[in-house]
CSV table of C-alpha atoms and ligand atoms in Angstrom, one decimal:
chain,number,residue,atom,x,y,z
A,1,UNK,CA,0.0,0.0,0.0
A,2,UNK,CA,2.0,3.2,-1.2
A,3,UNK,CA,0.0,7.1,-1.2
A,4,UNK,CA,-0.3,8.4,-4.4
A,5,UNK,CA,2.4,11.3,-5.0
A,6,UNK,CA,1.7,14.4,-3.6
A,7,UNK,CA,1.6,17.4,-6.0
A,8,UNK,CA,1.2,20.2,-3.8
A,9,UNK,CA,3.5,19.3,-1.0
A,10,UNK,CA,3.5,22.8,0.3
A,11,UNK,CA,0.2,23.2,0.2
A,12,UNK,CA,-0.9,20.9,2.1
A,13,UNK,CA,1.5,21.9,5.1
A,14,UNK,CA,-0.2,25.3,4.7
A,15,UNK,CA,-3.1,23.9,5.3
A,16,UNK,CA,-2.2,21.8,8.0
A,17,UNK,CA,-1.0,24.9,10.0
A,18,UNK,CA,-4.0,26.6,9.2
A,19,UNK,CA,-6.2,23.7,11.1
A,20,UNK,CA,-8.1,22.8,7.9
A,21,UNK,CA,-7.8,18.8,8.5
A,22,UNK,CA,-9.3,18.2,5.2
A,23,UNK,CA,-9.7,14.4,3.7
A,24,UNK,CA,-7.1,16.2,0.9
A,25,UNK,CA,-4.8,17.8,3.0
A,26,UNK,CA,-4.6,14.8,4.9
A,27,UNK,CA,-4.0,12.1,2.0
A,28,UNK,CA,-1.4,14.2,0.3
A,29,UNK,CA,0.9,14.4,3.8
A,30,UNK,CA,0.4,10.8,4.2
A,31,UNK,CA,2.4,10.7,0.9
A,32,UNK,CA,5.4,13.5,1.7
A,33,UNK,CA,8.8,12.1,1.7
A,34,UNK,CA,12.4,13.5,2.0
A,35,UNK,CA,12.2,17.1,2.4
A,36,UNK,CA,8.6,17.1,2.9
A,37,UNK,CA,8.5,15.0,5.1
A,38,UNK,CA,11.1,16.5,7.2
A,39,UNK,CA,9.3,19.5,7.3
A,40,UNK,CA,6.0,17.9,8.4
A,41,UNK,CA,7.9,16.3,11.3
A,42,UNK,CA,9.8,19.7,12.4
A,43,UNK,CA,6.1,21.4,12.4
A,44,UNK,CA,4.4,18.2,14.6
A,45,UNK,CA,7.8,18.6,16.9
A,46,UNK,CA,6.9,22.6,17.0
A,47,UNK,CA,3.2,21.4,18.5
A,48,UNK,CA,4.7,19.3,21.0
A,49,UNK,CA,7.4,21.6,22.0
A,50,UNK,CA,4.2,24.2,22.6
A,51,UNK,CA,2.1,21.4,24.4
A,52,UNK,CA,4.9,20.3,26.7
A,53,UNK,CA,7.6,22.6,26.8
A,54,UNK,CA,9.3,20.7,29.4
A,55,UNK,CA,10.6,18.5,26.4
A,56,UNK,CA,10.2,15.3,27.7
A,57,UNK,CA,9.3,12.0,27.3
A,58,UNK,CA,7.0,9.7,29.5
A,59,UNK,CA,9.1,6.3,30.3
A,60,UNK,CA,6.5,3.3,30.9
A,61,UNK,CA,7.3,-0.2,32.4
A,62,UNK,CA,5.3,-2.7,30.9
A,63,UNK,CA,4.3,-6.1,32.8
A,64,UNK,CA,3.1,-8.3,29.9
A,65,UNK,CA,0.9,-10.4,32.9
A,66,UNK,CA,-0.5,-12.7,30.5
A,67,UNK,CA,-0.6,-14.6,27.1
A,68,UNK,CA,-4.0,-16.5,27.3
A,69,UNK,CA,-6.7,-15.0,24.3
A,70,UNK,CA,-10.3,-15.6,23.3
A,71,UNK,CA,-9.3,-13.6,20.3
A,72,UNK,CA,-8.9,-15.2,16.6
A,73,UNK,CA,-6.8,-12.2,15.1
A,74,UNK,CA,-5.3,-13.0,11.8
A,75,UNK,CA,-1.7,-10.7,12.5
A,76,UNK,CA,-1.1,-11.9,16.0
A,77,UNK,CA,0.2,-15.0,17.4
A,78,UNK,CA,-1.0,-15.3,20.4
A,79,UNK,CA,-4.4,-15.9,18.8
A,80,UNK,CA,-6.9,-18.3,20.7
A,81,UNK,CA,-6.1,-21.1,18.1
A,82,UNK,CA,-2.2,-20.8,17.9
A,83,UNK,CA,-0.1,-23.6,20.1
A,84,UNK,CA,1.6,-20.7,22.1
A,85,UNK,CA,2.2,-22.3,25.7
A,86,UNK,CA,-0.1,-20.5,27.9
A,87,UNK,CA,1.1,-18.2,31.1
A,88,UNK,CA,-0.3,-16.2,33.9
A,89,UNK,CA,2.5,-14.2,35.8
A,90,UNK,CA,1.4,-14.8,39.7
A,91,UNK,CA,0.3,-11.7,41.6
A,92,UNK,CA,3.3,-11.9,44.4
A,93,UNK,CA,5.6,-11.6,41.4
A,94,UNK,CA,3.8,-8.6,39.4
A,95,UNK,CA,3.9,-6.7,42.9
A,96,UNK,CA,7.4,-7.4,43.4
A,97,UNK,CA,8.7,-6.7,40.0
A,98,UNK,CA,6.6,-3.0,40.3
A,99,UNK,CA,8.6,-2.9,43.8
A,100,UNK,CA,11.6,-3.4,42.1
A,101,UNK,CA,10.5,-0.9,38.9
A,102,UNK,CA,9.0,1.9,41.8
A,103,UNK,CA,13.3,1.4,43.8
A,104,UNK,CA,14.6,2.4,40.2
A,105,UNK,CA,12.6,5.1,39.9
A,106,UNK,CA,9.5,4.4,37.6
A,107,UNK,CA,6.3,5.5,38.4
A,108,UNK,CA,4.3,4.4,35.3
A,109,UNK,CA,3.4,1.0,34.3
A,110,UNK,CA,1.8,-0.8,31.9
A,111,UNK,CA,-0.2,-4.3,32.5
A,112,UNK,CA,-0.4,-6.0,29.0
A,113,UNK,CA,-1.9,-9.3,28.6
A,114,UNK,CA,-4.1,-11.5,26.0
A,115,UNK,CA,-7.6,-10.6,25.7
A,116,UNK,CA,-9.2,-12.8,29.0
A,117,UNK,CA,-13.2,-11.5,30.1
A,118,UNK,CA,-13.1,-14.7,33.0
A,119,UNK,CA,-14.3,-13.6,35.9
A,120,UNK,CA,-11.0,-15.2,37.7
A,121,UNK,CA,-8.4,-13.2,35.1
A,122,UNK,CA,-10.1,-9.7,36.2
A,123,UNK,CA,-9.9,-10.7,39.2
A,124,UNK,CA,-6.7,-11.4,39.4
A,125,UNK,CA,-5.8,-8.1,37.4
A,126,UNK,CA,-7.8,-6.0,40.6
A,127,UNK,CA,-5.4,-7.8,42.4
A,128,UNK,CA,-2.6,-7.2,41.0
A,129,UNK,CA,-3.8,-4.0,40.7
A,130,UNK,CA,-4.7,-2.6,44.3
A,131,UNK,CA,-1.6,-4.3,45.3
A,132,UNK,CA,0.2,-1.5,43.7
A,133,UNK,CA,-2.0,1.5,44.3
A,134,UNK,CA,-2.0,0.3,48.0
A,135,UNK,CA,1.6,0.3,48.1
A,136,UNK,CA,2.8,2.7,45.7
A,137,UNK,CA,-0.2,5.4,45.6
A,138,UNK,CA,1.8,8.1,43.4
A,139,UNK,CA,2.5,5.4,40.6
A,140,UNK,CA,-0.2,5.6,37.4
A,141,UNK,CA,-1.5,2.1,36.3
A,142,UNK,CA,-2.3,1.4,32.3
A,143,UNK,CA,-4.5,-1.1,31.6
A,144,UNK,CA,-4.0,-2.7,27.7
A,145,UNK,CA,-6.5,-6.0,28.1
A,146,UNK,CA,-8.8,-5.8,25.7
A,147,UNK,CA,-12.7,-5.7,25.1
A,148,UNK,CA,-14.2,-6.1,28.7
A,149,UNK,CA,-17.8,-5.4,30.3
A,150,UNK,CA,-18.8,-2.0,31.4
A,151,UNK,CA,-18.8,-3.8,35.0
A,152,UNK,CA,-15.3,-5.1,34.7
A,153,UNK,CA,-13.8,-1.7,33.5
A,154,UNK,CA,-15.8,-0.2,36.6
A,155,UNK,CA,-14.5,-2.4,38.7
A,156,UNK,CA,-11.2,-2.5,37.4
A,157,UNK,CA,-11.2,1.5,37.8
A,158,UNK,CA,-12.6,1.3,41.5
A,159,UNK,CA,-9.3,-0.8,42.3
A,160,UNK,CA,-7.0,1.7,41.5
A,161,UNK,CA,-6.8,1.7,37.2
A,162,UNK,CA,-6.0,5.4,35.7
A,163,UNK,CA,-5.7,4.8,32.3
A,164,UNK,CA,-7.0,1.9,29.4
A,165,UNK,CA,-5.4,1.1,25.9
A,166,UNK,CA,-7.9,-0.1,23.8
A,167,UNK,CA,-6.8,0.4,19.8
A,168,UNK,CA,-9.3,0.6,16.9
A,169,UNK,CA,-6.9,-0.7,14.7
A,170,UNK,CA,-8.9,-0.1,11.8
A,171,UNK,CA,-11.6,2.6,11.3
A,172,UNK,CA,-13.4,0.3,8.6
A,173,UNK,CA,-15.7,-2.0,9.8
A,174,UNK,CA,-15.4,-4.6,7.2
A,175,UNK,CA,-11.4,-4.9,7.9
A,176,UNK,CA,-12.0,-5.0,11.2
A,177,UNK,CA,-13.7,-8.0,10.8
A,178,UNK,CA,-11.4,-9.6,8.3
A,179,UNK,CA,-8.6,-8.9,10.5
A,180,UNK,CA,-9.9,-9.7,14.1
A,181,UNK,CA,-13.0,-12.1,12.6
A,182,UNK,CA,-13.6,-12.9,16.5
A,183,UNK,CA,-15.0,-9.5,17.0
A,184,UNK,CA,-16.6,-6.6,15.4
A,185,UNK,CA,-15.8,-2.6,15.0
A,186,UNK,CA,-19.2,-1.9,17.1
A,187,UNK,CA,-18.3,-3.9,20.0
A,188,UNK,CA,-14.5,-2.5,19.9
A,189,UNK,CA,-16.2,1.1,19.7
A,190,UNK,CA,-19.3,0.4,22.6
A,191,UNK,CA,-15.9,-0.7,24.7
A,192,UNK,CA,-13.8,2.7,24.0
A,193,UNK,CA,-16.8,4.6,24.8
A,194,UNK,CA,-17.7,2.4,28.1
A,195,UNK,CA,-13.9,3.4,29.2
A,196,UNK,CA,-14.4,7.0,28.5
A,197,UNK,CA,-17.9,7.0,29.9
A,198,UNK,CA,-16.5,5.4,33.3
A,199,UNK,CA,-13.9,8.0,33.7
A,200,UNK,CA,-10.5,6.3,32.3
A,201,UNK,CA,-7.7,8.6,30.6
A,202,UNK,CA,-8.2,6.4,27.0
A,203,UNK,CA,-5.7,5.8,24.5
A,204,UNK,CA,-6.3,4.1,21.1
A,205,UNK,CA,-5.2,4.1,17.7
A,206,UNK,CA,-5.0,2.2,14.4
A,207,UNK,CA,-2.4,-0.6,12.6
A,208,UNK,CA,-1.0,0.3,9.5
A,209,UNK,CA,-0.3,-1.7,6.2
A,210,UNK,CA,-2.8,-5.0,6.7
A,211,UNK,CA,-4.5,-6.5,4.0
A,212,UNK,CA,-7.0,-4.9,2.2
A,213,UNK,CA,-6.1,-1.3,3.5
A,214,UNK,CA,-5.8,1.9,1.4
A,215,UNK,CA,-4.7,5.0,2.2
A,216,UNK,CA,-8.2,6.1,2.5
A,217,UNK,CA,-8.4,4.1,5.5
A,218,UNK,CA,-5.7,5.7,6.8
A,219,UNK,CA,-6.9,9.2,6.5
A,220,UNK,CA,-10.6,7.3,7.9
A,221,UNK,CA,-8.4,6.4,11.4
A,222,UNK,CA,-6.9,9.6,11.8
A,223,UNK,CA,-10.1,11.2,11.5
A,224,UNK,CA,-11.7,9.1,14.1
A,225,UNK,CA,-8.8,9.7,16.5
A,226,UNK,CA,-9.1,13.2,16.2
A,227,UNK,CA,-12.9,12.8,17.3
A,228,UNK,CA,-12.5,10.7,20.3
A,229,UNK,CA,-12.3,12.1,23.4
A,230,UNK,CA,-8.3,10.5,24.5
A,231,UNK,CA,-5.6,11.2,26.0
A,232,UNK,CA,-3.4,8.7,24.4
A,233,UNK,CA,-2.9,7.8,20.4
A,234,UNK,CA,-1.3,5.0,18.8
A,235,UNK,CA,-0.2,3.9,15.1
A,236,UNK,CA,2.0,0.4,14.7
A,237,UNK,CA,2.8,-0.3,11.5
A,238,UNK,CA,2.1,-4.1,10.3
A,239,UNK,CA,4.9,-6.7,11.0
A,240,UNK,CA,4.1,-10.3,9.7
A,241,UNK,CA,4.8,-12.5,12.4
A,242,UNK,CA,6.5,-15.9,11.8
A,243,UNK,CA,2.9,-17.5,13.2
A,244,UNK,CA,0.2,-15.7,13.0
A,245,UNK,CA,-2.1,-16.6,9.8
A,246,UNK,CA,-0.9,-13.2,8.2
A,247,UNK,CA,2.9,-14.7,8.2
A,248,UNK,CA,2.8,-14.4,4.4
A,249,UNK,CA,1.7,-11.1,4.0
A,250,UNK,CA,3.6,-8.2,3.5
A,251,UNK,CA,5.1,-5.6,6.1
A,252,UNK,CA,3.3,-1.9,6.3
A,253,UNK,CA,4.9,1.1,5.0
A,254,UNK,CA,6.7,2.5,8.0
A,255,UNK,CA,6.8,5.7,6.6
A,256,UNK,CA,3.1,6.2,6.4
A,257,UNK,CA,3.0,5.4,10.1
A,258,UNK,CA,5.8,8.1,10.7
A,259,UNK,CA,3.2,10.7,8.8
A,260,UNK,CA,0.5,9.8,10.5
A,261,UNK,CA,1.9,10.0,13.8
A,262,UNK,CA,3.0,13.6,12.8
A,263,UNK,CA,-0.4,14.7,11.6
A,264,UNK,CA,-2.1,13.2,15.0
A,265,UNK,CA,0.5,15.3,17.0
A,266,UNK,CA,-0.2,18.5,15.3
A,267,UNK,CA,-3.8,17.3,15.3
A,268,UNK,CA,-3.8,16.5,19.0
A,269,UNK,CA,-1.2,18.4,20.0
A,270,UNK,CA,-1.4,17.6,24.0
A,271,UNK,CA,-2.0,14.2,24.3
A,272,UNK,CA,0.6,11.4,24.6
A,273,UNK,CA,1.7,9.2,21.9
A,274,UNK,CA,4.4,6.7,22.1
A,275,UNK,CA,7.0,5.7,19.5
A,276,UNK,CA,6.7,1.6,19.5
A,277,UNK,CA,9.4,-0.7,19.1
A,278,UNK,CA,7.8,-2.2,16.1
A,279,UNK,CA,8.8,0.8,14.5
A,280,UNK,CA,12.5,-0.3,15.0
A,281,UNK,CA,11.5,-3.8,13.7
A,282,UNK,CA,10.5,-2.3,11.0
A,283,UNK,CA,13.6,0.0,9.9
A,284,UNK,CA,16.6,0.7,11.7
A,285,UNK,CA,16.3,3.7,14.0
A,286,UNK,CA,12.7,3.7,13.2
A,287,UNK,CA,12.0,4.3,17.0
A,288,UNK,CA,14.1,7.3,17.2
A,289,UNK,CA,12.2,8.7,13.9
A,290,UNK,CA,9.1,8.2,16.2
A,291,UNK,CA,10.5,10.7,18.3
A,292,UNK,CA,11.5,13.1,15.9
A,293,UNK,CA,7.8,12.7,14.1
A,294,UNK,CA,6.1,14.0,17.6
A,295,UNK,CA,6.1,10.9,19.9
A,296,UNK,CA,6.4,11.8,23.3
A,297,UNK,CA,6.2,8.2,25.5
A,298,UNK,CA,8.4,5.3,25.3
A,299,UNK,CA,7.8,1.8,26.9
A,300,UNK,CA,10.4,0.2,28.6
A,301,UNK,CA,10.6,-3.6,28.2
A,302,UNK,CA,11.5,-4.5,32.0
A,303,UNK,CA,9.1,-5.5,33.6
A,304,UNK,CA,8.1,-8.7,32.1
A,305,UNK,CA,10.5,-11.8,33.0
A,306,UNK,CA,12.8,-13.2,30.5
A,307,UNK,CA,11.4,-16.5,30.7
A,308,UNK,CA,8.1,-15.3,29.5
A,309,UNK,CA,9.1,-12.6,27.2
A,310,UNK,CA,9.2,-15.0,24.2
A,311,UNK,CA,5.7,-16.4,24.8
A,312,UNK,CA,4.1,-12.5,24.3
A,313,UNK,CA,5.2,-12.5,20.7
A,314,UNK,CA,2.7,-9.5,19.8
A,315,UNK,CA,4.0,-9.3,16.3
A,316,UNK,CA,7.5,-11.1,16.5
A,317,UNK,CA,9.3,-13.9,18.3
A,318,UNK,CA,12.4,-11.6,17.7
A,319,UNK,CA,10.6,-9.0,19.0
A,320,UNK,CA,12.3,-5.5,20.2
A,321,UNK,CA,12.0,-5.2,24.1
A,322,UNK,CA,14.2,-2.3,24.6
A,323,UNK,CA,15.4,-1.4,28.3
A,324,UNK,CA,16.0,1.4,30.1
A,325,UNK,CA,19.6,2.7,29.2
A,326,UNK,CA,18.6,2.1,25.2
A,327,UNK,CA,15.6,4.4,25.9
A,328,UNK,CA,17.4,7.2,27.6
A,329,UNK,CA,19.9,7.0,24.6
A,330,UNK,CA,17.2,7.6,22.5
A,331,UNK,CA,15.5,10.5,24.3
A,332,UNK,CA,18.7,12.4,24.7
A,333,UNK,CA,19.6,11.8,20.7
A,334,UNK,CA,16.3,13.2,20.3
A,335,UNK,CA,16.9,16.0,22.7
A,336,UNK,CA,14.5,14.9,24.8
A,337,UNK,CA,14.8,14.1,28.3
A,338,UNK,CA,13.4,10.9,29.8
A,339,UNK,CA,10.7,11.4,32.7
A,340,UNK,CA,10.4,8.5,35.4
A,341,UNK,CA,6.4,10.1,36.5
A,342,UNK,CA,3.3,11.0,33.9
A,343,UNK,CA,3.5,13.5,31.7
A,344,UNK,CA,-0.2,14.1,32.5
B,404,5AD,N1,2.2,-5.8,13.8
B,404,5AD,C1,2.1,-4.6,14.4
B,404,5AD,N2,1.3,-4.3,15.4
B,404,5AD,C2,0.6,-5.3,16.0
B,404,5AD,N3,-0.2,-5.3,17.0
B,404,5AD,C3,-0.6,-6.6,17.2
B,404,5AD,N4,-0.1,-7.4,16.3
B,404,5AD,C4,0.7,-6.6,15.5
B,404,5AD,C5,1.5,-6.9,14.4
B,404,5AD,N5,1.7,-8.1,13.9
B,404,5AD,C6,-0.6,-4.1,17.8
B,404,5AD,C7,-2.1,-4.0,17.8
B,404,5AD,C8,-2.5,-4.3,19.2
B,404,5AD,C9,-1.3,-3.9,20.0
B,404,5AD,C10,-1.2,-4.6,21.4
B,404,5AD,O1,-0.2,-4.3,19.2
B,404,5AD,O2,-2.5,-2.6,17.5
B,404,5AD,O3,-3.7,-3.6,19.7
């Protein structure tokens, strides 16, 4: 999936600063490259520089608790048919490896697992949860676990939750349903709206460069994340991984993730978006050109153990799980400085 070549590369970055978010504006910037490009990042860095002049970047931990899924997505491995070995981290060890994250300095954490609505998995996740507020009440949980009842977010918030994950991925509900034929777009949607109804900070977002998707999709996500109410964004771009039914298809066009992460910053200028590893998967550096394109959050691979690590394959066995002293590297190429709290 390539844009078509933009024509009037200047005049779309005119119209960009103006605030006229137009389907045309937005499909030619998708396309910039070289120069163009460059200059789109340098004016989404300008927003983010203006929305957080403190210049820095919020560091996350993220605790990958567990691999079990009732999903069937086609680009994932850890789908509900796939022979992954199945894990559940116990809840003594989540607390003390947040212990051993809170000593170092971290005050952000993310809890990551397989899409699980048993009652006894949420259960365990309040656990693990008010474990760590009781303990540590200045840290900020994120939750990333998937479609869940109003009741479970509820609860889930009442134990100490601040903020939920819970991507789109695609704007369109018929590749919605080809890629994640377990679920549909409405249900994804009544969930982000439960989680902003209930009082969560939300972050969502979109995949790019799967099957069947045009640029016009694109364009179609970054549109709807403009018009959520969130506080956090996302775009990954499309990594085939080695078992996943999707293993055969093509990568995404990293590029057009770098765009569109620059058009949702100067869209959305104060919210947090993070640059993924993924991106580095996907090109050399590509993390750092997250940065650069207006990211402002990283996620720190330390918090899940090694041992386990492998078996939460998102999109790779050889996945990027960058630590701590990579990320500050990055930052500080970036001229950014690393923050241990929340940005917000
Ligand atoms: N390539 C890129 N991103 C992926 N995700 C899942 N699988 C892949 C893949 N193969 C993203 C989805 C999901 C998040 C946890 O990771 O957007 O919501």
């Amino acid at each position: 999936m390539t844009a078509a070549p933009c024509e009037t590369n200047s005049t779309c970055l005119e119209e960009l600063a103006s605030g006229n978010f137009t389907r045309e504006s937005l499909t030619a910037a998708l396309s910039l490259r070289g120069d163009d490009q460059q200059n789109l990042f340098s004016f989404a860095r300008a927003k983010r520089s203006a929305a957080f002049p403190a210049e820095s970047v919020e560091a996350r931990s993220v605790i990958e608790l567990s691999n079990v899924c009732q999903q069937s997505c086609n680009y994932c491995s850890m789908f509900k048919e796939g022979d992954l070995k199945r894990y559940v981290i116990k809840k003594d060890d989540v607390l003390h490896m947040v212990d051993f994250l809170y000593s170092k300095g971290r005050r952000v954490f993310l809890f990551q697992s397989g899409e699980n609505t048993s009652r006894a998995f949420v259960d365990y996740v309040a656990r693990c949860v008010s474990g760590v507020k009781s303990k540590h009440p200045d840290s900020e949980i994120i939750l990333c676990l998937g479609n869940l009842s109003r009741e479970q977010y509820i609860y889930l918030k009442e134990e100490g939750a601040d903020r939920y994950v819970l991507k789109f991925e695609s704007s369109n509900p018929e590749l919605y349903q080809r890629w994640k034929p377990s679920d549909t777009l409405v249900e994804r949607l009544r969930c982000l709206d439960e989680l902003i109804d209930v009082g969560y900070k939300v972050g969502s977002g979109n995949m790019v460069g799967l099957p069947g998707q045009t640029i016009d999709h694109v364009v179609d996500d970054i549109l709807l994340v403009h018009s959520l109410d969130l506080m956090m964004m996302s775009s990954t771009v499309f990594i085939p991984n080695e078992d996943c039914n999707y293993r055969s298809e093509p990568m995404g066009d990293v590029d057009t993730v770098f765009n569109m992460m620059a058009l949702m910053r100067i869209m959305n200028p104060d919210r947090l978006m993070p640059t993924t590893s993924c991106l580095d998967k996907a090109r050399e550096g590509g993390q750092y050109t997250g940065l650069m394109a207006g990211a402002n959050t990283v996620t720190i691979h330390d918090g899940t153990p090694d041992n386990f690590k492998k078996l939460f394959p998102i999109y790779s066995t050889a996945r990027c799980t960058p630590g701590e002293e990579r990320m500050f590297g990055l930052a500080a190429k970036a001229n950014l400085v690393l923050g241990a709290g929340s940005l917000i």
